[in-house]
Amino acid sequence: MLDAIDRRLIAATQGGLPLVREPYRVLAEQLGLDEADVLARLQGLLDRGAIRRIGAIPNHYALGFTANGMSVWDIADEVVADVGAKVGALDFVTHCYERPRHLPIWPYNLFAMVHGKTRDEVRDKVAEIALLVGSAARSHDILFSTRILKKTGLRIAA
Amino acid sequence: MASLDPTARAIVNGLQGGFPLTPRPFRDAGRALGLTEDELLEGVQDLTTSGALSRFGPLWNAEQVGGGVCLAAIAVPLQRFDEVVEKVNAHAEIAHNYERAHALNMWFVISSDDPRRIEQVIAEIERETGLAVHAMPKTREFFVGFKVEV
């Protein structure tokens, strides 16, 4: 569970670290904490998975990765854990989840998000996934986003 | 798309994780990239100013820090699309919403500090629109090795 200080750390860093030589010292000053305490807390949050990673967070769109396709797969339940692990390990897959089917409209239980510079590039990458998955996939599809209807970031109040 | 110089490319490709938790992290990370402390710091400043990076720092796991998160989809009749967008987006808990090319043509993420709100928001949207909301909570998350290469 996160405590109040963790939540203040989130609120203070969700827009990024101070871009100075000693970012954690500046952050600690902003929050009225010791630098050593800030470093220890961030390490703990990283170890627990509350922080996925620390570093450059690319803007896919600005870097030219303007196509995104949600590839979806119908994989036998007995092998989905194994197949998902392999698909997630591909370097062009940004998210990979198992989710429930909704029959008959939705037979797919494995979701792998693929980013590319063009839709054709996304299709090529999905074809690579299909080769890797082989006969474990009963069917698959790619859902391209055609319009962003709403987009807000993570917003945590202190 | 902005063209990137070798320093910028080294930063984007080499520093999408593992930024050190040390008092002088730009100096320590720069060593591994063959950059001085100030070269790395200025490179990161330039990349965030130009918008090539959304930001530089921790990537928080929304689910762990923000309560509940759930993907959901609706098959919206085309003639009702705009009206349904308005009703769905009116809920503050809708973090993003995408139109996608499929019979299930509206895909959105519900996110709330209070995990109990997820089910309530789904019920509210079903009542307001008269359409079935298909909840697709993740049942398993697979590790992703993803890195943007530029």
PDB file of N, CA and C in Angstrom, chain A residues 57-112:
ATOM      1  N   ILE A  57      10.802   8.703 -21.454  1.00  0.00           N
ATOM      2  CA  ILE A  57       9.484   8.197 -21.826  1.00  0.00           C
ATOM      3  C   ILE A  57       9.130   8.791 -23.184  1.00  0.00           C
ATOM      4  N   PRO A  58       9.305   7.989 -24.238  1.00  0.00           N
ATOM      5  CA  PRO A  58       9.180   8.522 -25.593  1.00  0.00           C
ATOM      6  C   PRO A  58       7.747   8.891 -25.917  1.00  0.00           C
ATOM      7  N   ASN A  59       7.610   9.933 -26.700  1.00  0.00           N
ATOM      8  CA  ASN A  59       6.318  10.290 -27.280  1.00  0.00           C
ATOM      9  C   ASN A  59       6.261   9.583 -28.637  1.00  0.00           C
ATOM     10  N   HIS A  60       5.571   8.446 -28.665  1.00  0.00           N
ATOM     11  CA  HIS A  60       5.563   7.615 -29.884  1.00  0.00           C
ATOM     12  C   HIS A  60       5.202   8.435 -31.105  1.00  0.00           C
ATOM     13  N   TYR A  61       4.204   9.278 -30.931  1.00  0.00           N
ATOM     14  CA  TYR A  61       3.685  10.018 -32.078  1.00  0.00           C
ATOM     15  C   TYR A  61       4.742  10.982 -32.624  1.00  0.00           C
ATOM     16  N   ALA A  62       5.425  11.720 -31.704  1.00  0.00           N
ATOM     17  CA  ALA A  62       6.447  12.689 -32.134  1.00  0.00           C
ATOM     18  C   ALA A  62       7.635  11.992 -32.778  1.00  0.00           C
ATOM     19  N   LEU A  63       7.889  10.741 -32.385  1.00  0.00           N
ATOM     20  CA  LEU A  63       9.011  10.000 -32.963  1.00  0.00           C
ATOM     21  C   LEU A  63       8.612   9.297 -34.265  1.00  0.00           C
ATOM     22  N   GLY A  64       7.390   9.525 -34.711  1.00  0.00           N
ATOM     23  CA  GLY A  64       6.977   8.998 -36.006  1.00  0.00           C
ATOM     24  C   GLY A  64       6.223   7.683 -35.948  1.00  0.00           C
ATOM     25  N   PHE A  65       6.007   7.165 -34.737  1.00  0.00           N
ATOM     26  CA  PHE A  65       5.254   5.914 -34.616  1.00  0.00           C
ATOM     27  C   PHE A  65       3.768   6.245 -34.537  1.00  0.00           C
ATOM     28  N   THR A  66       3.185   6.582 -35.685  1.00  0.00           N
ATOM     29  CA  THR A  66       1.836   7.133 -35.676  1.00  0.00           C
ATOM     30  C   THR A  66       0.751   6.075 -35.853  1.00  0.00           C
ATOM     31  N   ALA A  67       1.145   4.844 -36.221  1.00  0.00           N
ATOM     32  CA  ALA A  67       0.137   3.790 -36.384  1.00  0.00           C
ATOM     33  C   ALA A  67       0.140   2.908 -35.147  1.00  0.00           C
ATOM     34  N   ASN A  68      -1.023   2.620 -34.579  1.00  0.00           N
ATOM     35  CA  ASN A  68      -1.058   1.617 -33.522  1.00  0.00           C
ATOM     36  C   ASN A  68      -2.177   0.641 -33.789  1.00  0.00           C
ATOM     37  N   GLY A  69      -1.830  -0.614 -33.675  1.00  0.00           N
ATOM     38  CA  GLY A  69      -2.807  -1.678 -33.927  1.00  0.00           C
ATOM     39  C   GLY A  69      -2.906  -2.561 -32.703  1.00  0.00           C
ATOM     40  N   MET A  70      -4.143  -2.840 -32.296  1.00  0.00           N
ATOM     41  CA  MET A  70      -4.350  -3.767 -31.194  1.00  0.00           C
ATOM     42  C   MET A  70      -4.540  -5.141 -31.842  1.00  0.00           C
ATOM     43  N   SER A  71      -3.520  -6.002 -31.733  1.00  0.00           N
ATOM     44  CA  SER A  71      -3.678  -7.341 -32.302  1.00  0.00           C
ATOM     45  C   SER A  71      -4.306  -8.227 -31.240  1.00  0.00           C
ATOM     46  N   VAL A  72      -5.267  -9.023 -31.668  1.00  0.00           N
ATOM     47  CA  VAL A  72      -6.038  -9.835 -30.720  1.00  0.00           C
ATOM     48  C   VAL A  72      -6.097 -11.270 -31.233  1.00  0.00           C
ATOM     49  N   TRP A  73      -5.997 -12.218 -30.316  1.00  0.00           N
ATOM     50  CA  TRP A  73      -5.740 -13.616 -30.665  1.00  0.00           C
ATOM     51  C   TRP A  73      -6.642 -14.532 -29.853  1.00  0.00           C
ATOM     52  N   ASP A  74      -7.137 -15.575 -30.523  1.00  0.00           N
ATOM     53  CA  ASP A  74      -7.892 -16.621 -29.823  1.00  0.00           C
ATOM     54  C   ASP A  74      -6.938 -17.796 -29.596  1.00  0.00           C
ATOM     55  N   ILE A  75      -6.485 -17.932 -28.373  1.00  0.00           N
ATOM     56  CA  ILE A  75      -5.472 -18.934 -28.019  1.00  0.00           C
ATOM     57  C   ILE A  75      -6.085 -19.902 -27.003  1.00  0.00           C
ATOM     58  N   ALA A  76      -5.843 -21.196 -27.188  1.00  0.00           N
ATOM     59  CA  ALA A  76      -6.369 -22.182 -26.231  1.00  0.00           C
ATOM     60  C   ALA A  76      -5.917 -21.826 -24.818  1.00  0.00           C
ATOM     61  N   ASP A  77      -6.854 -21.911 -23.869  1.00  0.00           N
ATOM     62  CA  ASP A  77      -6.566 -21.511 -22.488  1.00  0.00           C
ATOM     63  C   ASP A  77      -5.344 -22.237 -21.911  1.00  0.00           C
ATOM     64  N   GLU A  78      -5.131 -23.499 -22.313  1.00  0.00           N
ATOM     65  CA  GLU A  78      -4.043 -24.290 -21.727  1.00  0.00           C
ATOM     66  C   GLU A  78      -2.670 -23.732 -22.102  1.00  0.00           C
ATOM     67  N   VAL A  79      -2.588 -23.028 -23.245  1.00  0.00           N
ATOM     68  CA  VAL A  79      -1.256 -22.583 -23.679  1.00  0.00           C
ATOM     69  C   VAL A  79      -1.112 -21.057 -23.687  1.00  0.00           C
ATOM     70  N   VAL A  80      -2.169 -20.340 -23.257  1.00  0.00           N
ATOM     71  CA  VAL A  80      -2.116 -18.883 -23.397  1.00  0.00           C
ATOM     72  C   VAL A  80      -0.993 -18.261 -22.561  1.00  0.00           C
ATOM     73  N   ALA A  81      -0.668 -18.853 -21.415  1.00  0.00           N
ATOM     74  CA  ALA A  81       0.394 -18.280 -20.569  1.00  0.00           C
ATOM     75  C   ALA A  81       1.731 -18.347 -21.296  1.00  0.00           C
ATOM     76  N   ASP A  82       1.961 -19.472 -21.928  1.00  0.00           N
ATOM     77  CA  ASP A  82       3.200 -19.705 -22.651  1.00  0.00           C
ATOM     78  C   ASP A  82       3.309 -18.806 -23.884  1.00  0.00           C
ATOM     79  N   VAL A  83       2.215 -18.750 -24.648  1.00  0.00           N
ATOM     80  CA  VAL A  83       2.189 -17.936 -25.868  1.00  0.00           C
ATOM     81  C   VAL A  83       2.319 -16.453 -25.507  1.00  0.00           C
ATOM     82  N   GLY A  84       1.610 -16.010 -24.470  1.00  0.00           N
ATOM     83  CA  GLY A  84       1.661 -14.607 -24.057  1.00  0.00           C
ATOM     84  C   GLY A  84       3.065 -14.186 -23.664  1.00  0.00           C
ATOM     85  N   ALA A  85       3.773 -15.072 -22.978  1.00  0.00           N
ATOM     86  CA  ALA A  85       5.146 -14.748 -22.559  1.00  0.00           C
ATOM     87  C   ALA A  85       6.041 -14.547 -23.776  1.00  0.00           C
ATOM     88  N   LYS A  86       5.853 -15.382 -24.795  1.00  0.00           N
ATOM     89  CA  LYS A  86       6.677 -15.262 -26.011  1.00  0.00           C
ATOM     90  C   LYS A  86       6.334 -13.988 -26.785  1.00  0.00           C
ATOM     91  N   VAL A  87       5.040 -13.696 -26.893  1.00  0.00           N
ATOM     92  CA  VAL A  87       4.610 -12.519 -27.660  1.00  0.00           C
ATOM     93  C   VAL A  87       5.061 -11.238 -26.950  1.00  0.00           C
ATOM     94  N   GLY A  88       4.913 -11.201 -25.621  1.00  0.00           N
ATOM     95  CA  GLY A  88       5.321 -10.021 -24.863  1.00  0.00           C
ATOM     96  C   GLY A  88       6.809  -9.734 -24.995  1.00  0.00           C
ATOM     97  N   ALA A  89       7.592 -10.779 -25.204  1.00  0.00           N
ATOM     98  CA  ALA A  89       9.047 -10.605 -25.280  1.00  0.00           C
ATOM     99  C   ALA A  89       9.492  -9.974 -26.595  1.00  0.00           C
ATOM    100  N   LEU A  90       8.617  -9.928 -27.609  1.00  0.00           N
ATOM    101  CA  LEU A  90       8.988  -9.297 -28.885  1.00  0.00           C
ATOM    102  C   LEU A  90       9.225  -7.804 -28.657  1.00  0.00           C
ATOM    103  N   ASP A  91      10.250  -7.258 -29.308  1.00  0.00           N
ATOM    104  CA  ASP A  91      10.637  -5.886 -28.949  1.00  0.00           C
ATOM    105  C   ASP A  91       9.687  -4.824 -29.505  1.00  0.00           C
ATOM    106  N   PHE A  92       8.710  -5.192 -30.332  1.00  0.00           N
ATOM    107  CA  PHE A  92       7.773  -4.186 -30.844  1.00  0.00           C
ATOM    108  C   PHE A  92       6.402  -4.260 -30.172  1.00  0.00           C
ATOM    109  N   VAL A  93       6.249  -5.128 -29.186  1.00  0.00           N
ATOM    110  CA  VAL A  93       4.965  -5.244 -28.479  1.00  0.00           C
ATOM    111  C   VAL A  93       5.022  -4.371 -27.222  1.00  0.00           C
ATOM    112  N   THR A  94       4.080  -3.409 -27.122  1.00  0.00           N
ATOM    113  CA  THR A  94       4.139  -2.457 -26.009  1.00  0.00           C
ATOM    114  C   THR A  94       3.311  -2.890 -24.804  1.00  0.00           C
ATOM    115  N   HIS A  95       2.274  -3.668 -25.019  1.00  0.00           N
ATOM    116  CA  HIS A  95       1.459  -4.181 -23.919  1.00  0.00           C
ATOM    117  C   HIS A  95       1.014  -5.569 -24.330  1.00  0.00           C
ATOM    118  N   CYS A  96       0.934  -6.484 -23.376  1.00  0.00           N
ATOM    119  CA  CYS A  96       0.481  -7.834 -23.713  1.00  0.00           C
ATOM    120  C   CYS A  96      -0.297  -8.385 -22.524  1.00  0.00           C
ATOM    121  N   TYR A  97      -1.598  -8.638 -22.749  1.00  0.00           N
ATOM    122  CA  TYR A  97      -2.471  -9.056 -21.659  1.00  0.00           C
ATOM    123  C   TYR A  97      -3.362 -10.223 -22.075  1.00  0.00           C
ATOM    124  N   GLU A  98      -3.705 -11.062 -21.096  1.00  0.00           N
ATOM    125  CA  GLU A  98      -4.805 -12.008 -21.282  1.00  0.00           C
ATOM    126  C   GLU A  98      -6.066 -11.350 -20.730  1.00  0.00           C
ATOM    127  N   ARG A  99      -7.181 -11.455 -21.484  1.00  0.00           N
ATOM    128  CA  ARG A  99      -8.451 -10.866 -21.062  1.00  0.00           C
ATOM    129  C   ARG A  99      -9.571 -11.871 -21.354  1.00  0.00           C
ATOM    130  N   PRO A 100     -10.738 -11.691 -20.726  1.00  0.00           N
ATOM    131  CA  PRO A 100     -11.828 -12.656 -20.968  1.00  0.00           C
ATOM    132  C   PRO A 100     -12.432 -12.518 -22.372  1.00  0.00           C
ATOM    133  N   ARG A 101     -12.865 -13.667 -22.931  1.00  0.00           N
ATOM    134  CA  ARG A 101     -13.629 -13.627 -24.193  1.00  0.00           C
ATOM    135  C   ARG A 101     -15.051 -13.167 -23.908  1.00  0.00           C
ATOM    136  N   HIS A 102     -15.718 -12.614 -24.941  1.00  0.00           N
ATOM    137  CA  HIS A 102     -17.148 -12.304 -24.844  1.00  0.00           C
ATOM    138  C   HIS A 102     -17.823 -12.922 -26.058  1.00  0.00           C
ATOM    139  N   LEU A 103     -18.120 -14.219 -25.983  1.00  0.00           N
ATOM    140  CA  LEU A 103     -18.726 -14.910 -27.120  1.00  0.00           C
ATOM    141  C   LEU A 103     -20.190 -14.522 -27.257  1.00  0.00           C
ATOM    142  N   PRO A 104     -20.746 -14.404 -28.464  1.00  0.00           N
ATOM    143  CA  PRO A 104     -20.067 -14.718 -29.729  1.00  0.00           C
ATOM    144  C   PRO A 104     -19.341 -13.507 -30.340  1.00  0.00           C
ATOM    145  N   ILE A 105     -19.548 -12.294 -29.800  1.00  0.00           N
ATOM    146  CA  ILE A 105     -19.020 -11.119 -30.500  1.00  0.00           C
ATOM    147  C   ILE A 105     -17.496 -11.032 -30.392  1.00  0.00           C
ATOM    148  N   TRP A 106     -16.916 -11.632 -29.362  1.00  0.00           N
ATOM    149  CA  TRP A 106     -15.486 -11.424 -29.102  1.00  0.00           C
ATOM    150  C   TRP A 106     -14.811 -12.729 -28.664  1.00  0.00           C
ATOM    151  N   PRO A 107     -14.189 -13.451 -29.616  1.00  0.00           N
ATOM    152  CA  PRO A 107     -13.582 -14.751 -29.291  1.00  0.00           C
ATOM    153  C   PRO A 107     -12.145 -14.658 -28.782  1.00  0.00           C
ATOM    154  N   TYR A 108     -11.585 -13.434 -28.704  1.00  0.00           N
ATOM    155  CA  TYR A 108     -10.137 -13.292 -28.465  1.00  0.00           C
ATOM    156  C   TYR A 108      -9.799 -13.163 -26.988  1.00  0.00           C
ATOM    157  N   ASN A 109      -8.724 -13.837 -26.562  1.00  0.00           N
ATOM    158  CA  ASN A 109      -8.327 -13.789 -25.148  1.00  0.00           C
ATOM    159  C   ASN A 109      -6.911 -13.278 -24.929  1.00  0.00           C
ATOM    160  N   LEU A 110      -6.168 -12.983 -26.017  1.00  0.00           N
ATOM    161  CA  LEU A 110      -4.818 -12.437 -25.856  1.00  0.00           C
ATOM    162  C   LEU A 110      -4.711 -11.145 -26.659  1.00  0.00           C
ATOM    163  N   PHE A 111      -4.259 -10.088 -25.993  1.00  0.00           N
ATOM    164  CA  PHE A 111      -4.153  -8.763 -26.620  1.00  0.00           C
ATOM    165  C   PHE A 111      -2.677  -8.355 -26.669  1.00  0.00           C
ATOM    166  N   ALA A 112      -2.191  -7.949 -27.841  1.00  0.00           N
ATOM    167  CA  ALA A 112      -0.805  -7.466 -27.951  1.00  0.00           C
ATOM    168  C   ALA A 112      -0.820  -6.170 -28.755  1.00  0.00           C
TER     169      ALA A 112
END
